[in-house]
PDB file of C-alpha atoms and ligand atoms in Angstrom:
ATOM      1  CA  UNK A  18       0.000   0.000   0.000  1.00 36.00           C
ATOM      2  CA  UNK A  19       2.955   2.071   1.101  1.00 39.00           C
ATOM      3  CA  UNK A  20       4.474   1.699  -2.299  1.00 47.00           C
ATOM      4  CA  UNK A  21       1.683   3.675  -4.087  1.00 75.00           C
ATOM      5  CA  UNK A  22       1.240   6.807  -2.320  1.00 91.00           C
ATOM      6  CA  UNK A  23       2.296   9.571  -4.220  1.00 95.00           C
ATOM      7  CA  UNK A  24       5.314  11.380  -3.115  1.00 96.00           C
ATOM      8  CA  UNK A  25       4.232  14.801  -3.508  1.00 98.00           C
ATOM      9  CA  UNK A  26       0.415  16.397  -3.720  1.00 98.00           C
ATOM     10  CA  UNK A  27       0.368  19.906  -6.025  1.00 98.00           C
ATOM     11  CA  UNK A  28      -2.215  21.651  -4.759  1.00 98.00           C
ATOM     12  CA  UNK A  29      -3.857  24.390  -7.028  1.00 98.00           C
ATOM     13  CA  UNK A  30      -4.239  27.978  -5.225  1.00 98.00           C
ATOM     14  CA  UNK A  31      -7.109  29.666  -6.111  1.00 98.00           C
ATOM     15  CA  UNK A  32     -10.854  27.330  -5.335  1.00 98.00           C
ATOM     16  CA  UNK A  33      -8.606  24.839  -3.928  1.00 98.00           C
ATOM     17  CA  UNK A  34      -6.424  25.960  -1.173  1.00 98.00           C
ATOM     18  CA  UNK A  35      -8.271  29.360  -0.920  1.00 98.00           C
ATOM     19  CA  UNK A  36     -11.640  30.824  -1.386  1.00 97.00           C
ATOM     20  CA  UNK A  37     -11.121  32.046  -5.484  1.00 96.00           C
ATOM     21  CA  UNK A  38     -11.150  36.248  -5.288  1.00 95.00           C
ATOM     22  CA  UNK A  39     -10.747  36.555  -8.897  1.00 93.00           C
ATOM     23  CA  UNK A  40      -7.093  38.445  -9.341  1.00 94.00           C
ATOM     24  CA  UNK A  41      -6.538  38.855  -5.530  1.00 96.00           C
ATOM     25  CA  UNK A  42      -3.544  41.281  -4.601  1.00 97.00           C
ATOM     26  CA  UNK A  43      -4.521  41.760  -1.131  1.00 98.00           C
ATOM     27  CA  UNK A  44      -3.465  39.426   1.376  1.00 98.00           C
ATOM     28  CA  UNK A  45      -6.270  39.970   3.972  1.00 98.00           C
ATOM     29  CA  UNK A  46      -8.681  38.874   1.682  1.00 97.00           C
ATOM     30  CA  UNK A  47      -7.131  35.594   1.508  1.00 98.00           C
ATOM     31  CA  UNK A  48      -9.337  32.899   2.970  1.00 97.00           C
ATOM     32  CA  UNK A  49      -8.545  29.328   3.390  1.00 97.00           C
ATOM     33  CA  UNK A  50     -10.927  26.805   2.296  1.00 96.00           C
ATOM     34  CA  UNK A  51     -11.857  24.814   5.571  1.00 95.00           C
ATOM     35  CA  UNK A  52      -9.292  22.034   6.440  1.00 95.00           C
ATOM     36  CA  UNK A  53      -6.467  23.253   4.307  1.00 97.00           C
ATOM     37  CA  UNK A  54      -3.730  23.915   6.817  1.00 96.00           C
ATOM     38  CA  UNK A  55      -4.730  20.345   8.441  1.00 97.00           C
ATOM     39  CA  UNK A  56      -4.835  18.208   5.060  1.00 96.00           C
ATOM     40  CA  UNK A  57      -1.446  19.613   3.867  1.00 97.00           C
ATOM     41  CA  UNK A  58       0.096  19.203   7.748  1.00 97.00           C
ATOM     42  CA  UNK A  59      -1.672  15.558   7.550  1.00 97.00           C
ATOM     43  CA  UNK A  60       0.199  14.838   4.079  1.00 97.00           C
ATOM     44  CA  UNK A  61       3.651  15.869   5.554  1.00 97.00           C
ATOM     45  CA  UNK A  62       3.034  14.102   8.571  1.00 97.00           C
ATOM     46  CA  UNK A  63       2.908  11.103   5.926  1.00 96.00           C
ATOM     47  CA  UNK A  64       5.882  11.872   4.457  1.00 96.00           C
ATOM     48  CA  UNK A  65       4.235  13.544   1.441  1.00 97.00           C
ATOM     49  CA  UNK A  66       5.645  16.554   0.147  1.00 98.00           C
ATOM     50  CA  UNK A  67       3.631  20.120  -0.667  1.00 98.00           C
ATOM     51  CA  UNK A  68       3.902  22.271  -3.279  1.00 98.00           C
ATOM     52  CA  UNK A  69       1.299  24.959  -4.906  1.00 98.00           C
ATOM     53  CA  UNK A  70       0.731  25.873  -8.919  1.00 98.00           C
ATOM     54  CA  UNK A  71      -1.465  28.769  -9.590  1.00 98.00           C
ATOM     55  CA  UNK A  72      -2.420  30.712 -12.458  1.00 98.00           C
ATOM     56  CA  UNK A  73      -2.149  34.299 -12.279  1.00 98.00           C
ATOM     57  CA  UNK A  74      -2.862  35.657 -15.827  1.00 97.00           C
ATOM     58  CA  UNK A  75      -3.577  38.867 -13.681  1.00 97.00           C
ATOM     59  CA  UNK A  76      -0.278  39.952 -13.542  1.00 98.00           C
ATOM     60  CA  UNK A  77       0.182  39.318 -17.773  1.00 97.00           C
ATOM     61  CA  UNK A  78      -3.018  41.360 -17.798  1.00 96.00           C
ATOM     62  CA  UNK A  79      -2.152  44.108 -15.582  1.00 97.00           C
ATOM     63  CA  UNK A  80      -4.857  43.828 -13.106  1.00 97.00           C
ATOM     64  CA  UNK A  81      -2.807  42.996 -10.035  1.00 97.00           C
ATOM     65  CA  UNK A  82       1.191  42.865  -9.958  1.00 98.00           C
ATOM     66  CA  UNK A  83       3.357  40.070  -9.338  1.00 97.00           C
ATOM     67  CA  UNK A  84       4.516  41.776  -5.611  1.00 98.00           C
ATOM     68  CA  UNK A  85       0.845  41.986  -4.871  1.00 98.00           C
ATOM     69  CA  UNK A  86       0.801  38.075  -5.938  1.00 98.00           C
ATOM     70  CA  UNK A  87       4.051  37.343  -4.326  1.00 98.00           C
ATOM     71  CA  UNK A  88       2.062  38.958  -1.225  1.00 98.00           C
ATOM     72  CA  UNK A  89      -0.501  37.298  -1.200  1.00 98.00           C
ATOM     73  CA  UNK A  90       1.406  33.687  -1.311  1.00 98.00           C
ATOM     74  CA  UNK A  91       3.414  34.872   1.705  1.00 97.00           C
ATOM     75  CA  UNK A  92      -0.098  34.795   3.812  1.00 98.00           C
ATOM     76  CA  UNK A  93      -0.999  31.483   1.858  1.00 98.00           C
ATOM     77  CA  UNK A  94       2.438  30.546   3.793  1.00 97.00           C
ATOM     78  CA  UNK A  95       1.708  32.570   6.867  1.00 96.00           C
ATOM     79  CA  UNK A  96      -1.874  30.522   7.719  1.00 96.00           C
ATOM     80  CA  UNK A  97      -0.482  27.155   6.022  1.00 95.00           C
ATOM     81  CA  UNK A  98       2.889  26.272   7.857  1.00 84.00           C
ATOM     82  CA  UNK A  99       4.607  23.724   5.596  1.00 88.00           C
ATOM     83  CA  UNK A 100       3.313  24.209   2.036  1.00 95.00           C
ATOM     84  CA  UNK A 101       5.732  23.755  -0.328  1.00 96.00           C
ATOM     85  CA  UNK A 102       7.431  25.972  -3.526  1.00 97.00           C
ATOM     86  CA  UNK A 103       4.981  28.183  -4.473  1.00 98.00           C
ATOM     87  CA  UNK A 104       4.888  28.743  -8.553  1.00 98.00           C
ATOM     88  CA  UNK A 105       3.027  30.873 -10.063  1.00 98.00           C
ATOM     89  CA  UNK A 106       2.327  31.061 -14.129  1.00 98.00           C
ATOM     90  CA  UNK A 107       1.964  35.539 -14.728  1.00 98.00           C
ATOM     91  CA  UNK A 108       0.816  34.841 -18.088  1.00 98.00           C
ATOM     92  CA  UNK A 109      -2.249  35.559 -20.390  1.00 97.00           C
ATOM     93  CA  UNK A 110      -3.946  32.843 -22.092  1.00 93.00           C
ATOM     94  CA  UNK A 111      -3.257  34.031 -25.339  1.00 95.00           C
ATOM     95  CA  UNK A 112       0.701  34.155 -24.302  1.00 96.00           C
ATOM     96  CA  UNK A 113       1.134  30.901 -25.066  1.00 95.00           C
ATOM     97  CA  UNK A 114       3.399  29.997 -22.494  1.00 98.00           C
ATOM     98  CA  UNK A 115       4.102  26.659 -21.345  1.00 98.00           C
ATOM     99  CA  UNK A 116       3.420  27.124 -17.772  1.00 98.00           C
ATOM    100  CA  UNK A 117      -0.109  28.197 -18.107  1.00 98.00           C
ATOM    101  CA  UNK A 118      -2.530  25.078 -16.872  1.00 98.00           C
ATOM    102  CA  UNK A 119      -3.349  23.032 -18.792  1.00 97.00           C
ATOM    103  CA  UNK A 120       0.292  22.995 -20.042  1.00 98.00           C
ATOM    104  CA  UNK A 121       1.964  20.805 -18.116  1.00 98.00           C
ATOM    105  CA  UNK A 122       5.034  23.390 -17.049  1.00 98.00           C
ATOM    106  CA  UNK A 123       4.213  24.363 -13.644  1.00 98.00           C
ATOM    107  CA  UNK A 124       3.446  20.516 -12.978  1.00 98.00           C
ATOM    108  CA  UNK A 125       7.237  19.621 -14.295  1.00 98.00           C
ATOM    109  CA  UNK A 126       8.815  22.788 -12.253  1.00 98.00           C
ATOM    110  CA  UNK A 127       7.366  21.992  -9.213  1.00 98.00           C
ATOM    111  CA  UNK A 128       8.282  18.055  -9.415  1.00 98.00           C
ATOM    112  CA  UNK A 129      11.924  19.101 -10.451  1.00 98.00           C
ATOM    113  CA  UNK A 130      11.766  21.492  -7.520  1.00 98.00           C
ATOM    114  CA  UNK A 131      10.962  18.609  -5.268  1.00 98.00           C
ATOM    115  CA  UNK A 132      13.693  16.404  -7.006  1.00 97.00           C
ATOM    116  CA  UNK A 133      10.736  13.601  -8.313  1.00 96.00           C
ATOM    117  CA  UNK A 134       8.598  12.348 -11.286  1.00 96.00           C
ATOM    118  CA  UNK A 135       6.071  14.044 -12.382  1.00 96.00           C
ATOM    119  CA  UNK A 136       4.460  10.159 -12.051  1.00 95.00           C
ATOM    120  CA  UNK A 137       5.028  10.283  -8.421  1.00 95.00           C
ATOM    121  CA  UNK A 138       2.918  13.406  -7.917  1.00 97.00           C
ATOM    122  CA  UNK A 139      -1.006  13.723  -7.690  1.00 97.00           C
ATOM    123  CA  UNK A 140      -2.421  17.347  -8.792  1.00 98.00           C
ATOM    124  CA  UNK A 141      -5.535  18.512  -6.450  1.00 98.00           C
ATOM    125  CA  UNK A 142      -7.300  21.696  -8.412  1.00 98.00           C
ATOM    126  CA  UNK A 143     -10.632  22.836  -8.826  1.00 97.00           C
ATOM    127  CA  UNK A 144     -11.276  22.707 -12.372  1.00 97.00           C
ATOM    128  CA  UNK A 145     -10.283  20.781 -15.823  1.00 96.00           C
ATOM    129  CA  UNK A 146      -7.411  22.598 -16.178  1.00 97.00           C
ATOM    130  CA  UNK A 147      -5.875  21.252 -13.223  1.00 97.00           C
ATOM    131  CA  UNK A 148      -6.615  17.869 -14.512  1.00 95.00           C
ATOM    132  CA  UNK A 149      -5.261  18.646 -17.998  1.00 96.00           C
ATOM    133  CA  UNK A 150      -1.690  19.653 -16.276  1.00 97.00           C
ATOM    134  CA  UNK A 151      -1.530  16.583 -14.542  1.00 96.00           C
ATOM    135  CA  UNK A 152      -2.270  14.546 -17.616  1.00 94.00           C
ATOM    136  CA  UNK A 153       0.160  16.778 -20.238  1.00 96.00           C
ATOM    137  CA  UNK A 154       2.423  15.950 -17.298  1.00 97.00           C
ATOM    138  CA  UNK A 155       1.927  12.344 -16.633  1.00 95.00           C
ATOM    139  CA  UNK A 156       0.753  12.902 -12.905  1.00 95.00           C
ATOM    140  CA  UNK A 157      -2.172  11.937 -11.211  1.00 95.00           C
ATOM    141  CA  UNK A 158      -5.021  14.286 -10.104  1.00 95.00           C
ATOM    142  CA  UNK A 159      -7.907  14.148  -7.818  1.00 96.00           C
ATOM    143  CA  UNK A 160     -10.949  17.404  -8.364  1.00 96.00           C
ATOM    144  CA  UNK A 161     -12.492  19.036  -6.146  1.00 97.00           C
ATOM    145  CA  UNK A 162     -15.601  20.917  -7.098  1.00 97.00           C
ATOM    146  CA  UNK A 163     -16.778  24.141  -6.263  1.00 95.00           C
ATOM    147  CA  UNK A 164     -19.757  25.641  -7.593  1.00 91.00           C
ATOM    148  CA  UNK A 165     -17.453  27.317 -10.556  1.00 90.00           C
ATOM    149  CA  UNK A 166     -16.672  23.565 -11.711  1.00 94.00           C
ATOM    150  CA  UNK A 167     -18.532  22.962 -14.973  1.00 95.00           C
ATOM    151  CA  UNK A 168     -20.182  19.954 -14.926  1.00 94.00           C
ATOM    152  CA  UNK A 169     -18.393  18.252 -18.005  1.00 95.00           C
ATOM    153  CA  UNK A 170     -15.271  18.952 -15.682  1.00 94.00           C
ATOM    154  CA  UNK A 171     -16.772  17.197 -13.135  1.00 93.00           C
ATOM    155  CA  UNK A 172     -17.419  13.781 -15.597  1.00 93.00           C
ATOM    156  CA  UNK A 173     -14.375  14.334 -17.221  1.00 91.00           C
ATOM    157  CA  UNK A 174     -12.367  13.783 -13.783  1.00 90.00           C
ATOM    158  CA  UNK A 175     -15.297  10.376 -12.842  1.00 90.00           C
ATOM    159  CA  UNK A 176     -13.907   8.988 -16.047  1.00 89.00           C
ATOM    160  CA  UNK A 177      -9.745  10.140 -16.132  1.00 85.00           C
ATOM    161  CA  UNK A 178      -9.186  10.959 -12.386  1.00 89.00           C
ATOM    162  CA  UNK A 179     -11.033  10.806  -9.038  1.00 92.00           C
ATOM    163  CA  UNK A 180     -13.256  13.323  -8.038  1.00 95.00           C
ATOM    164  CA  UNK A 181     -13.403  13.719  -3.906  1.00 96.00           C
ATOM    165  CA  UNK A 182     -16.386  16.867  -2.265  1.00 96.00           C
ATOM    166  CA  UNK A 183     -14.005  18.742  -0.140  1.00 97.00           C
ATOM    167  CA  UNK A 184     -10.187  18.582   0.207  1.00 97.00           C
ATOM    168  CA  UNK A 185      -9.940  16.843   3.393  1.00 97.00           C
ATOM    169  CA  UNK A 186     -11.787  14.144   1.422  1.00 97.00           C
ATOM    170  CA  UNK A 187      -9.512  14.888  -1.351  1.00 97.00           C
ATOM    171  CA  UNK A 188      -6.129  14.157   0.856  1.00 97.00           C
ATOM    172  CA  UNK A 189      -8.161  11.250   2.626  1.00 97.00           C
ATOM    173  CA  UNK A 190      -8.175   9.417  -1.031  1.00 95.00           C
ATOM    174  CA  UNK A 191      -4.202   9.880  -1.331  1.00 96.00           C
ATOM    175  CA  UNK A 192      -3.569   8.776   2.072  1.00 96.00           C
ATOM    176  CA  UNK A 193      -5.359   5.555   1.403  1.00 94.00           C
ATOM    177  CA  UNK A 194      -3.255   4.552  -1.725  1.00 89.00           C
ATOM    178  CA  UNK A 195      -6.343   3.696  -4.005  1.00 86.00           C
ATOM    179  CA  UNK A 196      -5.992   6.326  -6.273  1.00 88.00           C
ATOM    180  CA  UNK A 197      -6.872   5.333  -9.833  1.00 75.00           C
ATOM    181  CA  UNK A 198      -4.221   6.132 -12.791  1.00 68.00           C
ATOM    182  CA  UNK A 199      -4.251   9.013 -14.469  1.00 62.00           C
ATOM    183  CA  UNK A 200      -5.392   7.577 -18.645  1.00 58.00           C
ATOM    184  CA  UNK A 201      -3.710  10.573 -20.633  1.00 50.00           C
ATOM    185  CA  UNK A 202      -5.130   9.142 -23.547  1.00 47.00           C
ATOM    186  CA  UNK A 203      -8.286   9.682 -22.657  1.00 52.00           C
ATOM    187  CA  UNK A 204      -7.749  13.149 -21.172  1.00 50.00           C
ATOM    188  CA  UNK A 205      -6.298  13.793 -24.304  1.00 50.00           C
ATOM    189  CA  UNK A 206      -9.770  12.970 -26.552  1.00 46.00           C
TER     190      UNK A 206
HETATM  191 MG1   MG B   6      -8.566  26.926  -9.096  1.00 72.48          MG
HETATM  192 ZN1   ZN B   7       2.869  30.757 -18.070  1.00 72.48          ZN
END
């Protein structure tokens, strides 16, 4: 059972970790989604390592800066003790970076930060393109909904991922070792 526990869980910021404030650059209006400082202590206390990938096409679109960002993650770090690298894609959409989720480049930076495979990483996020980064990327993923989930989201995770209600649910499933693989092909279609 041990042996297939992921090594590290990449938690998406924004509907995941925290209440989404579309293009937040103040810190005191970050708000933790309830049970996110205990499921990320729970995973290290498992030996699981953190880490956090966020879009912030705010910053390519000049509605908040990238100190106001880099602020804001600071508190993220401030009310969750042991979280991880934070990375952060600043682009647009239309940028076409390689960071931006669903590219898989934020996936890949924060598994080489934390010296693993992209394989041995599961991607928690709120929406599809959390689950297309882990797939471009070749990592797991587990979605939780919030009411900005589209509903084909929500069946595309039931048939390529695992889809858990709240993220202490979400961290339950990787403690327990039964999460399903990740079919890229199937993402993919
Ligand atoms: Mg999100
Ligand atoms: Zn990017």
């Amino acid at each position: 059972v041990r042996r297939s526990l992921p090594r590290a869980v990449l938690f998406d910021r924004d509907g995941t970790l925290c209440v989404d404030v579309p293009y937040n650059g103040d810190p005191d209006r970050l708000v933790l989604v309830p049970g996110a400082a205990a499921a990320v202590e729970q995973l290290h206390a498992a030996g699981i390592r953190t880490a956090v990938i966020s879009n912030q096409s705010g910053v390519g679109r000049g509605l908040v800066t990238r100190r106001q960002v880099d602020a804001v993650n600071r508190r993220l770090r401030e009310l969750i003790g042991r979280v991880g690298p934070i990375l952060v894609c600043p682009h647009r959409s239309d940028d076409g970076c390689s960071c931006r989720k669903p590219m898989p480049g934020l996936v890949l930076e924060a598994a080489a930060a934390l010296s693993m495979d992209p394989a041995e990483c599961v991607v928690i996020g709120d929406i599809g393109a959390d689950l297309g980064a882990a797939a471009a990327a070749g990592a797991r993923a587990v979605l939780v909904p919030t009411e900005m989930t589209r509903d084909e989201e929500i069946a595309e995770a039931y048939r390529v991922a695992a889809v858990a209600p709240d993220l202490t649910t979400a961290v339950a499933l990787v403690l327990s070792g039964s999460l399903p693989a990740l079919d890229s092909r199937a993402a993919a279609a």
